[in-house]
Short mmCIF file of C-alpha atoms in Angstrom, two decimals:
data_model
loop_
_atom_site.label_atom_id
_atom_site.label_comp_id
_atom_site.label_asym_id
_atom_site.label_seq_id
_atom_site.Cartn_x
_atom_site.Cartn_y
_atom_site.Cartn_z
CA UNK A 1 147.11 79.98 94.37
CA UNK A 2 149.71 81.89 92.84
CA UNK A 3 147.81 82.32 89.67
CA UNK A 4 144.65 83.67 92.07
CA UNK A 5 147.00 86.27 93.54
CA UNK A 6 148.21 87.29 90.23
CA UNK A 7 144.98 87.72 88.80
CA UNK A 8 143.99 89.87 91.63
CA UNK A 9 146.74 91.97 91.57
CA UNK A 10 146.10 92.43 87.61
CA UNK A 11 142.34 93.32 88.24
CA UNK A 12 143.44 95.59 90.92
CA UNK A 13 146.13 97.40 88.94
CA UNK A 14 143.55 97.56 86.00
CA UNK A 15 140.85 99.32 88.52
CA UNK A 16 143.33 101.93 89.94
CA UNK A 17 144.30 102.69 86.29
CA UNK A 18 140.51 103.93 85.68
CA UNK A 19 139.70 107.31 85.15
CA UNK A 20 136.82 109.50 83.93
CA UNK A 21 137.13 110.79 80.40
CA UNK A 22 136.78 114.51 80.39
CA UNK A 23 134.55 114.45 77.65
CA UNK A 24 131.87 111.21 78.23
CA UNK A 25 132.26 111.21 81.99
CA UNK A 26 132.56 107.29 81.39
CA UNK A 27 135.23 105.41 83.17
CA UNK A 28 138.27 104.42 80.80
CA UNK A 29 141.22 102.03 81.24
CA UNK A 30 144.14 104.42 80.92
CA UNK A 31 147.74 103.72 81.81
CA UNK A 32 149.08 107.39 81.88
CA UNK A 33 148.18 109.92 84.54
CA UNK A 34 147.61 113.54 83.53
CA UNK A 35 151.03 114.60 85.03
CA UNK A 36 152.57 111.57 82.58
CA UNK A 37 150.57 112.87 79.53
CA UNK A 38 151.87 116.49 80.30
CA UNK A 39 155.50 115.28 80.59
CA UNK A 40 155.18 113.46 77.15
CA UNK A 41 153.70 116.17 75.50
CA UNK A 42 156.55 118.37 76.99
CA UNK A 43 159.26 115.60 75.85
CA UNK A 44 157.47 115.33 72.28
CA UNK A 45 157.20 119.14 71.52
CA UNK A 46 161.30 119.80 71.22
CA UNK A 47 161.47 116.93 69.12
CA UNK A 48 158.91 118.00 66.42
CA UNK A 49 160.22 121.56 66.60
CA UNK A 50 163.71 120.35 65.71
CA UNK A 51 162.37 117.79 63.22
CA UNK A 52 160.38 120.36 61.25
CA UNK A 53 161.03 123.81 62.50
CA UNK A 54 158.71 126.55 63.60
CA UNK A 55 157.24 128.99 60.71
CA UNK A 56 158.15 132.10 62.30
CA UNK A 57 155.02 134.89 61.59
CA UNK A 58 154.48 136.89 64.43
CA UNK A 59 151.05 138.22 63.57
CA UNK A 60 149.81 134.68 62.38
CA UNK A 61 150.96 133.06 65.84
CA UNK A 62 149.55 135.65 67.82
CA UNK A 63 146.30 134.91 66.06
CA UNK A 64 146.21 131.27 66.73
CA UNK A 65 147.63 131.70 70.33
CA UNK A 66 144.40 134.00 70.98
CA UNK A 67 141.88 131.69 69.51
CA UNK A 68 143.29 128.89 70.93
CA UNK A 69 143.23 130.08 74.58
CA UNK A 70 139.87 131.20 73.99
CA UNK A 71 138.86 127.91 72.77
CA UNK A 72 140.49 126.05 75.32
CA UNK A 73 138.81 128.17 78.27
CA UNK A 74 135.04 126.71 77.21
CA UNK A 75 136.75 122.86 76.34
CA UNK A 76 136.36 120.18 78.35
CA UNK A 77 139.96 120.22 79.94
CA UNK A 78 140.65 124.25 80.58
CA UNK A 79 142.96 123.23 83.19
CA UNK A 80 145.64 122.11 80.92
CA UNK A 81 148.69 124.72 79.86
CA UNK A 82 148.07 124.62 75.87
CA UNK A 83 150.48 125.74 73.40
CA UNK A 84 149.70 126.56 69.85
CA UNK A 85 152.38 126.53 67.09
CA UNK A 86 153.09 126.47 63.30
CA UNK A 87 155.70 124.29 61.88
CA UNK A 88 157.42 124.83 58.72
CA UNK A 89 155.81 122.12 56.47
CA UNK A 90 154.04 122.52 53.24
CA UNK A 91 151.86 119.57 54.01
CA UNK A 92 148.29 120.36 54.46
CA UNK A 93 147.81 119.24 57.98
CA UNK A 94 147.09 119.89 61.86
CA UNK A 95 147.96 117.41 64.82
CA UNK A 96 147.83 117.51 68.93
CA UNK A 97 149.97 115.49 71.13
CA UNK A 98 149.21 114.68 75.03
CA UNK A 99 149.46 117.47 77.16
CA UNK A 100 148.00 120.39 75.35
CA UNK A 101 150.40 120.81 72.35
CA UNK A 102 148.73 121.78 68.97
CA UNK A 103 150.47 122.30 65.61
CA UNK A 104 149.20 123.77 62.40
CA UNK A 105 151.34 123.51 59.13
CA UNK A 106 151.95 126.60 57.06
CA UNK A 107 150.42 124.21 54.15
CA UNK A 108 147.07 123.58 56.10
CA UNK A 109 147.12 127.76 56.70
CA UNK A 110 147.75 128.53 53.37
CA UNK A 111 144.50 126.46 52.33
CA UNK A 112 142.12 127.71 55.08
CA UNK A 113 139.75 130.73 53.53
CA UNK A 114 138.69 132.23 56.75
CA UNK A 115 138.57 131.89 60.17
CA UNK A 116 135.53 129.81 60.59
CA UNK A 117 137.34 127.04 58.67
CA UNK A 118 140.62 127.16 60.98
CA UNK A 119 138.21 127.22 64.23
CA UNK A 120 136.79 124.03 63.14
CA UNK A 121 140.17 122.44 62.70
CA UNK A 122 141.64 123.98 65.91
CA UNK A 123 138.48 122.65 67.71
CA UNK A 124 139.00 119.08 65.96
CA UNK A 125 142.69 119.04 67.75
CA UNK A 126 141.64 120.44 71.15
CA UNK A 127 138.75 117.53 70.95
CA UNK A 128 141.70 114.91 70.58
CA UNK A 129 143.50 116.27 73.71
CA UNK A 130 140.35 116.85 75.78
CA UNK A 131 139.07 113.35 74.92
CA UNK A 132 142.44 111.67 75.51
CA UNK A 133 142.50 110.10 72.48
CA UNK A 134 146.35 109.98 72.30
CA UNK A 135 146.34 108.44 75.67
CA UNK A 136 143.58 105.69 74.85
CA UNK A 137 145.99 104.80 71.81
CA UNK A 138 149.12 104.68 74.28
CA UNK A 139 147.28 102.04 76.63
CA UNK A 140 146.18 100.36 73.09
CA UNK A 141 149.75 100.05 72.17
CA UNK A 142 150.81 98.45 75.67
CA UNK A 143 148.11 96.28 76.12
CA UNK A 144 148.19 94.80 72.30
CA UNK A 145 152.22 95.18 72.25
CA UNK A 146 152.29 96.99 69.11
CA UNK A 147 155.42 97.88 67.47
CA UNK A 148 156.17 101.69 66.80
CA UNK A 149 158.09 100.58 63.88
CA UNK A 150 154.60 99.37 62.22
CA UNK A 151 154.11 100.42 58.54
CA UNK A 152 157.53 101.60 57.81
CA UNK A 153 158.73 101.66 53.94
CA UNK A 154 161.83 99.73 54.73
CA UNK A 155 162.78 96.67 56.82
CA UNK A 156 162.49 96.80 60.55
CA UNK A 157 166.02 95.88 60.86
CA UNK A 158 167.09 98.96 58.72
CA UNK A 159 164.72 101.30 60.58
CA UNK A 160 166.51 100.51 63.96
CA UNK A 161 170.01 101.74 62.54
CA UNK A 162 171.07 104.84 64.27
CA UNK A 163 168.28 107.63 63.67
CA UNK A 164 168.47 107.38 59.54
CA UNK A 165 165.05 105.58 59.44
CA UNK A 166 163.40 107.13 62.96
CA UNK A 167 161.79 109.88 61.22
CA UNK A 168 158.31 110.32 62.28
CA UNK A 169 158.24 107.26 64.97
CA UNK A 170 157.23 109.38 67.51
CA UNK A 171 154.30 110.57 65.58
CA UNK A 172 152.38 107.20 64.84
CA UNK A 173 150.89 107.71 67.89
CA UNK A 174 148.87 110.68 66.30
CA UNK A 175 147.23 108.59 63.83
CA UNK A 176 143.58 107.72 65.29
CA UNK A 177 140.65 105.67 64.70
CA UNK A 178 137.26 106.53 62.94
CA UNK A 179 135.60 106.66 66.30
CA UNK A 180 138.09 108.94 67.65
CA UNK A 181 137.85 111.28 64.34
CA UNK A 182 134.12 111.25 64.86
CA UNK A 183 134.22 112.35 68.58
CA UNK A 184 137.03 115.16 67.53
CA UNK A 185 134.64 116.22 64.82
CA UNK A 186 131.56 116.71 67.10
CA UNK A 187 133.70 118.39 69.86
CA UNK A 188 135.56 120.71 67.07
CA UNK A 189 132.05 121.82 65.94
CA UNK A 190 130.78 122.40 69.51
CA UNK A 191 133.96 124.27 70.70
CA UNK A 192 133.89 126.66 67.14
CA UNK A 193 130.17 127.36 67.57
CA UNK A 194 130.70 128.16 71.57
CA UNK A 195 133.25 130.83 70.57
CA UNK A 196 131.02 132.23 67.74
CA UNK A 197 132.26 130.65 64.49
CA UNK A 198 130.01 128.99 61.90
CA UNK A 199 131.25 125.69 62.49
CA UNK A 200 129.76 124.58 58.73
CA UNK A 201 132.89 125.97 57.33
CA UNK A 202 135.04 123.23 58.60
CA UNK A 203 132.60 121.06 56.48
CA UNK A 204 133.56 123.18 53.45
CA UNK A 205 137.31 122.75 54.14
CA UNK A 206 136.76 118.96 54.14
CA UNK A 207 135.83 119.71 50.40
CA UNK A 208 139.02 121.28 49.80
CA UNK A 209 140.94 118.38 51.11
CA UNK A 210 139.01 116.21 48.81
CA UNK A 211 139.73 118.32 45.60
CA UNK A 212 142.97 118.66 46.72
CA UNK A 213 143.71 114.64 46.93
CA UNK A 214 141.75 114.12 43.97
CA UNK A 215 143.70 116.72 41.69
CA UNK A 216 146.84 115.04 43.02
CA UNK A 217 145.51 111.42 42.22
CA UNK A 218 146.47 110.04 45.53
CA UNK A 219 145.23 109.95 49.27
CA UNK A 220 146.31 113.02 51.28
CA UNK A 221 149.32 112.37 52.68
CA UNK A 222 149.14 110.79 56.19
CA UNK A 223 152.42 111.69 57.47
CA UNK A 224 151.63 113.72 60.70
CA UNK A 225 148.15 113.02 59.62
CA UNK A 226 145.26 112.79 62.20
CA UNK A 227 142.63 113.00 59.37
CA UNK A 228 141.31 110.19 57.76
CA UNK A 229 138.28 111.37 55.61
CA UNK A 230 135.19 109.20 55.77
CA UNK A 231 132.94 110.01 52.75
CA UNK A 232 130.03 111.25 54.78
CA UNK A 233 131.89 113.63 56.84
CA UNK A 234 130.89 116.45 55.09
CA UNK A 235 127.53 115.93 55.49
CA UNK A 236 127.82 114.97 59.22
CA UNK A 237 129.72 118.03 60.42
CA UNK A 238 127.08 120.26 58.64
CA UNK A 239 124.24 118.53 60.58
CA UNK A 240 126.05 118.93 63.68
CA UNK A 241 126.75 122.60 63.07
CA UNK A 242 123.17 123.20 62.37
CA UNK A 243 121.99 121.40 65.54
CA UNK A 244 124.59 123.70 67.51
CA UNK A 245 123.13 126.88 65.90
CA UNK A 246 119.65 126.00 67.21
CA UNK A 247 121.30 124.59 70.62
CA UNK A 248 122.60 128.45 71.05
CA UNK A 249 119.74 130.09 69.76
CA UNK A 250 121.59 132.65 67.71
CA UNK A 251 122.26 133.45 64.35
CA UNK A 252 125.60 135.60 65.04
CA UNK A 253 128.13 133.43 64.13
CA UNK A 254 131.31 134.47 62.42
CA UNK A 255 133.09 133.36 58.97
CA UNK A 256 135.62 136.49 58.95
CA UNK A 257 137.07 135.51 55.32
CA UNK A 258 138.75 139.19 54.67
CA UNK A 259 140.34 139.30 58.01
CA UNK A 260 142.04 135.89 57.72
CA UNK A 261 143.06 136.13 54.09
CA UNK A 262 144.77 139.52 55.30
CA UNK A 263 146.66 137.63 57.73
CA UNK A 264 148.35 134.96 55.31
CA UNK A 265 149.29 137.74 52.92
CA UNK A 266 153.17 136.67 52.16
CA UNK A 267 152.77 133.19 53.92
CA UNK A 268 155.30 130.74 52.07
CA UNK A 269 153.28 128.58 49.71
CA UNK A 270 154.69 124.97 48.88
CA UNK A 271 158.11 123.62 49.64
CA UNK A 272 160.57 126.20 50.55
CA UNK A 273 163.77 126.13 48.39
CA UNK A 274 165.87 127.65 50.98
CA UNK A 275 165.84 124.47 52.93
CA UNK A 276 166.73 122.33 50.16
CA UNK A 277 165.26 121.52 46.94
CA UNK A 278 165.49 118.61 44.21
CA UNK A 279 165.29 119.54 40.58
CA UNK A 280 165.56 116.54 38.07
CA UNK A 281 168.26 114.11 39.86
CA UNK A 282 170.10 116.63 41.86
CA UNK A 283 169.52 118.03 45.56
CA UNK A 284 170.71 121.66 46.43
CA UNK A 285 170.66 123.61 49.45
CA UNK A 286 171.23 127.13 48.59
CA UNK A 287 171.85 128.28 52.37
CA UNK A 288 174.38 125.67 53.21
CA UNK A 289 175.36 126.06 49.62
CA UNK A 290 176.27 122.35 48.63
CA UNK A 291 174.54 119.74 46.15
CA UNK A 292 174.56 116.21 45.40
CA UNK A 293 173.05 113.81 43.10
CA UNK A 294 170.06 111.43 43.67
CA UNK A 295 169.18 108.18 42.60
CA UNK A 296 166.77 108.08 39.68
CA UNK A 297 163.14 107.04 40.64
CA UNK A 298 164.13 107.01 44.35
CA UNK A 299 161.44 109.08 46.78
CA UNK A 300 162.81 112.01 48.94
CA UNK A 301 161.94 113.33 51.66
CA UNK A 302 163.78 116.50 53.07
CA UNK A 303 163.13 118.09 56.72
CA UNK A 304 165.42 120.46 58.61
CA UNK A 305 167.59 117.69 60.31
CA UNK A 306 167.92 115.05 57.35
CA UNK A 307 167.12 114.24 53.90
CA UNK A 308 166.43 110.68 53.46
CA UNK A 309 165.98 108.95 50.05
CA UNK A 310 164.74 105.08 49.23
CA UNK A 311 163.64 102.99 46.04
CA UNK A 312 160.26 102.21 45.62
CA UNK A 313 160.83 98.73 46.88
CA UNK A 314 161.96 99.94 50.00
CA UNK A 315 165.09 97.59 50.35
CA UNK A 316 167.58 100.21 50.65
CA UNK A 317 167.92 103.76 52.69
CA UNK A 318 170.27 106.64 51.74
CA UNK A 319 170.49 109.42 54.31
CA UNK A 320 172.21 112.96 54.64
CA UNK A 321 172.62 114.78 57.74
CA UNK A 322 175.03 116.75 59.85
CA UNK A 323 177.37 115.08 62.33
CA UNK A 324 177.05 117.17 65.98
CA UNK A 325 181.28 116.49 65.82
CA UNK A 326 183.50 118.93 64.22
CA UNK A 327 186.52 116.82 63.16
CA UNK A 328 186.41 113.98 60.68
CA UNK A 329 188.08 111.08 62.45
CA UNK A 330 185.91 111.98 65.99
CA UNK A 331 182.94 111.87 63.80
CA UNK A 332 183.47 108.57 62.29
CA UNK A 333 184.54 107.04 65.32
CA UNK A 334 181.58 107.85 67.23
CA UNK A 335 179.65 106.81 64.69
CA UNK A 336 181.16 103.27 64.46
CA UNK A 337 180.83 102.88 68.53
CA UNK A 338 177.24 104.19 68.54
CA UNK A 339 175.87 101.82 66.01
CA UNK A 340 178.26 99.02 66.98
CA UNK A 341 179.34 98.71 63.83
CA UNK A 342 181.78 95.23 62.71
CA UNK A 343 184.13 97.62 60.61
CA UNK A 344 185.16 96.26 57.17
CA UNK A 345 187.12 98.97 55.65
CA UNK A 346 187.69 102.64 56.66
CA UNK A 347 189.81 105.24 54.65
CA UNK A 348 190.93 108.94 54.09
CA UNK A 349 189.88 110.31 50.88
CA UNK A 350 188.94 113.45 49.35
CA UNK A 351 185.50 114.49 47.41
CA UNK A 352 185.63 117.16 44.98
CA UNK A 353 188.64 118.66 46.80
CA UNK A 354 186.78 118.22 50.13
CA UNK A 355 188.48 115.94 52.97
CA UNK A 356 186.46 112.66 53.76
CA UNK A 357 186.43 109.40 55.63
CA UNK A 358 184.89 106.45 54.41
CA UNK A 359 183.39 103.92 56.36
CA UNK A 360 182.18 100.37 55.44
CA UNK A 361 180.95 98.09 58.05
CA UNK A 362 178.22 95.43 58.64
CA UNK A 363 175.76 94.94 61.74
CA UNK A 364 174.04 91.82 62.93
CA UNK A 365 170.64 92.14 65.03
CA UNK A 366 169.30 89.12 66.54
CA UNK A 367 166.72 87.04 64.82
CA UNK A 368 167.19 89.72 61.74
CA UNK A 369 169.50 89.73 58.72
CA UNK A 370 172.58 91.16 58.67
CA UNK A 371 172.87 95.04 57.07
CA UNK A 372 175.69 96.54 55.30
CA UNK A 373 176.53 100.02 56.01
CA UNK A 374 178.71 102.66 53.69
CA UNK A 375 178.95 106.02 55.12
CA UNK A 376 180.75 109.17 53.87
CA UNK A 377 182.09 111.85 56.42
CA UNK A 378 182.64 114.84 54.33
CA UNK A 379 184.01 118.36 55.87
CA UNK A 380 182.51 121.13 54.60
CA UNK A 381 182.68 124.78 55.72
CA UNK A 382 183.61 123.53 59.35
CA UNK A 383 180.49 121.15 59.40
CA UNK A 384 180.68 117.18 58.88
CA UNK A 385 178.29 116.14 56.31
CA UNK A 386 177.45 112.41 56.77
CA UNK A 387 176.11 110.38 53.65
CA UNK A 388 174.93 106.86 54.74
CA UNK A 389 173.47 103.96 52.48
CA UNK A 390 172.04 101.04 54.24
CA UNK A 391 170.74 97.80 52.80
CA UNK A 392 170.71 94.19 53.74
CA UNK A 393 174.00 92.36 53.20
CA UNK A 394 172.40 90.19 50.73
CA UNK A 395 171.25 93.04 48.34
CA UNK A 396 173.92 95.79 49.35
CA UNK A 397 175.61 95.40 45.94
CA UNK A 398 172.28 96.18 43.83
CA UNK A 399 172.46 99.62 45.74
CA UNK A 400 176.05 100.15 46.30
CA UNK A 401 176.78 102.12 42.92
CA UNK A 402 173.71 104.42 43.84
CA UNK A 403 175.17 105.25 46.93
CA UNK A 404 178.91 105.92 45.96
CA UNK A 405 177.28 107.99 43.24
CA UNK A 406 175.37 110.31 45.68
CA UNK A 407 178.23 110.42 47.98
CA UNK A 408 181.22 110.95 45.59
CA UNK A 409 178.97 113.72 43.84
CA UNK A 410 178.85 116.00 47.09
CA UNK A 411 180.25 119.14 46.07
CA UNK A 412 179.96 123.02 46.61
CA UNK A 413 177.02 124.70 45.28
CA UNK A 414 178.01 127.84 43.35
CA UNK A 415 175.40 128.40 40.65
CA UNK A 416 173.69 131.68 41.06
CA UNK A 417 170.29 130.46 39.87
CA UNK A 418 170.26 127.71 42.40
CA UNK A 419 171.74 129.97 45.16
CA UNK A 420 169.38 132.85 44.87
CA UNK A 421 166.13 130.40 44.21
CA UNK A 422 163.26 131.77 46.39
CA UNK A 423 160.13 130.21 47.43
CA UNK A 424 156.68 131.16 46.35
CA UNK A 425 154.14 132.97 48.56
CA UNK A 426 150.30 133.41 49.27
CA UNK A 427 149.47 137.23 47.85
CA UNK A 428 146.09 138.64 48.47
CA UNK A 429 144.59 140.65 45.72
CA UNK A 430 141.60 142.55 45.18
CA UNK A 431 139.18 141.49 42.28
CA UNK A 432 138.62 144.75 40.02
CA UNK A 433 135.41 143.79 38.33
CA UNK A 434 132.43 141.41 38.09
CA UNK A 435 133.85 137.95 36.59
CA UNK A 436 134.03 134.54 37.43
CA UNK A 437 137.16 132.89 39.32
CA UNK A 438 138.89 131.90 36.36
CA UNK A 439 138.66 135.17 34.40
CA UNK A 440 139.90 136.97 37.72
CA UNK A 441 142.80 134.74 38.06
CA UNK A 442 143.89 134.87 34.42
CA UNK A 443 144.02 138.67 35.01
CA UNK A 444 146.56 138.28 37.88
CA UNK A 445 148.51 136.30 34.99
CA UNK A 446 148.09 133.05 36.77
CA UNK A 447 149.27 130.03 34.11
CA UNK A 448 146.82 128.08 32.59
CA UNK A 449 148.30 124.85 34.01
CA UNK A 450 147.66 126.32 37.67
CA UNK A 451 144.29 127.38 37.29
CA UNK A 452 142.56 124.60 39.01
CA UNK A 453 145.26 124.41 41.77
CA UNK A 454 144.31 128.12 42.46
CA UNK A 455 140.53 127.30 42.51
CA UNK A 456 141.40 124.57 45.23
CA UNK A 457 143.45 126.94 46.97
CA UNK A 458 140.65 129.72 47.20
CA UNK A 459 138.03 127.28 47.95
CA UNK A 460 135.90 127.73 44.82
CA UNK A 461 135.42 126.49 41.47
CA UNK A 462 136.72 128.25 38.29
CA UNK A 463 133.20 128.95 37.20
CA UNK A 464 132.30 130.80 40.58
CA UNK A 465 131.20 134.18 40.35
CA UNK A 466 133.44 136.79 41.96
CA UNK A 467 132.41 140.45 42.65
CA UNK A 468 134.50 143.84 42.29
CA UNK A 469 136.49 144.40 45.59
CA UNK A 470 136.56 140.45 46.46
CA UNK A 471 139.59 139.28 47.88
CA UNK A 472 141.46 136.07 46.45
CA UNK A 473 144.71 134.24 46.76
CA UNK A 474 147.61 134.50 44.15
CA UNK A 475 150.78 132.11 44.22
CA UNK A 476 153.60 134.21 43.34
#
């Protein structure tokens, strides 16, 4: 009898959790109301901005907001309050989170070559929100009891330690299946077409992504990625765009190449050294004026909040970030308490004439291997820099020398060439005569080893003809 009531209650709960999908009109099982969806977006947005920072460009921001508002008005969920933002990352990507938040990296804005390409991707991201793909994925995660830590390059016990390995966890919700991507492609074409853009240009942009991937001999980064790239995507999107042109019975579709290129003139291209950069095996930060050595052949990931380094085997993690506290002992004590460390040693010291405290400890988690932690708290310019190395107790000594070399190598930065290093920027140039793209690029002094990079950036082949008066992108 008890089992019967439990089953009945469960069925009733699932029925009450069904809602109509705004795009398909079909009933779907969701465990999140619209209000909860909006609240999730409101909670996630400041985390994304804190992690990656906003790219400040008033004109470009006004452009994406205007186009976003125009498109959401004809979408399947116009009632949501949408926000459109450019994040300060050179990764080529766009992504959306529940509740109406859409983000473009400056990296993807640099690689669009007209407004129509942008509009297609904008529609794709609004499509994810309209079709409630993030909500569906949240449902699947709960019903399937999926762990957020799946896919981390290091062991889960390390990932759970403090914030050091948590980067990107909230964004794992943004990786959608192929069916969801296909539906968002369809919506992207529909929405872009309805506001007057030639949606076939979105297909052309996929070619740019494929070429970028091939040039770097790797898959496109799926960090923040919502865009797996099926082989037939270019063809399918082209066919969808043709169908919408016929359905809307007009040939008046915009591409707006020149107007878009003028909007991105001066856009930062690639990594911004003002946020910190690595040369050889040294990491420099010209704004905060520090440097430290990095372990050879370790991967490094730099964001406004944290610098993380890890060997390819994923057996250790080394990070550097600022403490909230302003005093060394307070920072060290709070770190120990927050992470429930079994302290082995702690001592006061100096690192390159800077006051510091070292903390060595262990942490045992249930049903997992014990981990060992070494942290250096270094006071510099009224800030506390925390450099932490983490590995399993079994393997800790294999990485200890690498940890200590980085920690004791932290020092003030004074070299003028590092302090004054500036970012490269997109510059829009006017072709002076009828030539091919390669000849035009050489006329603007583009180095031979960067010609193909520039061709991809311009969405063209080096052999393509360019006419006098045509605008092209140059990186300077």
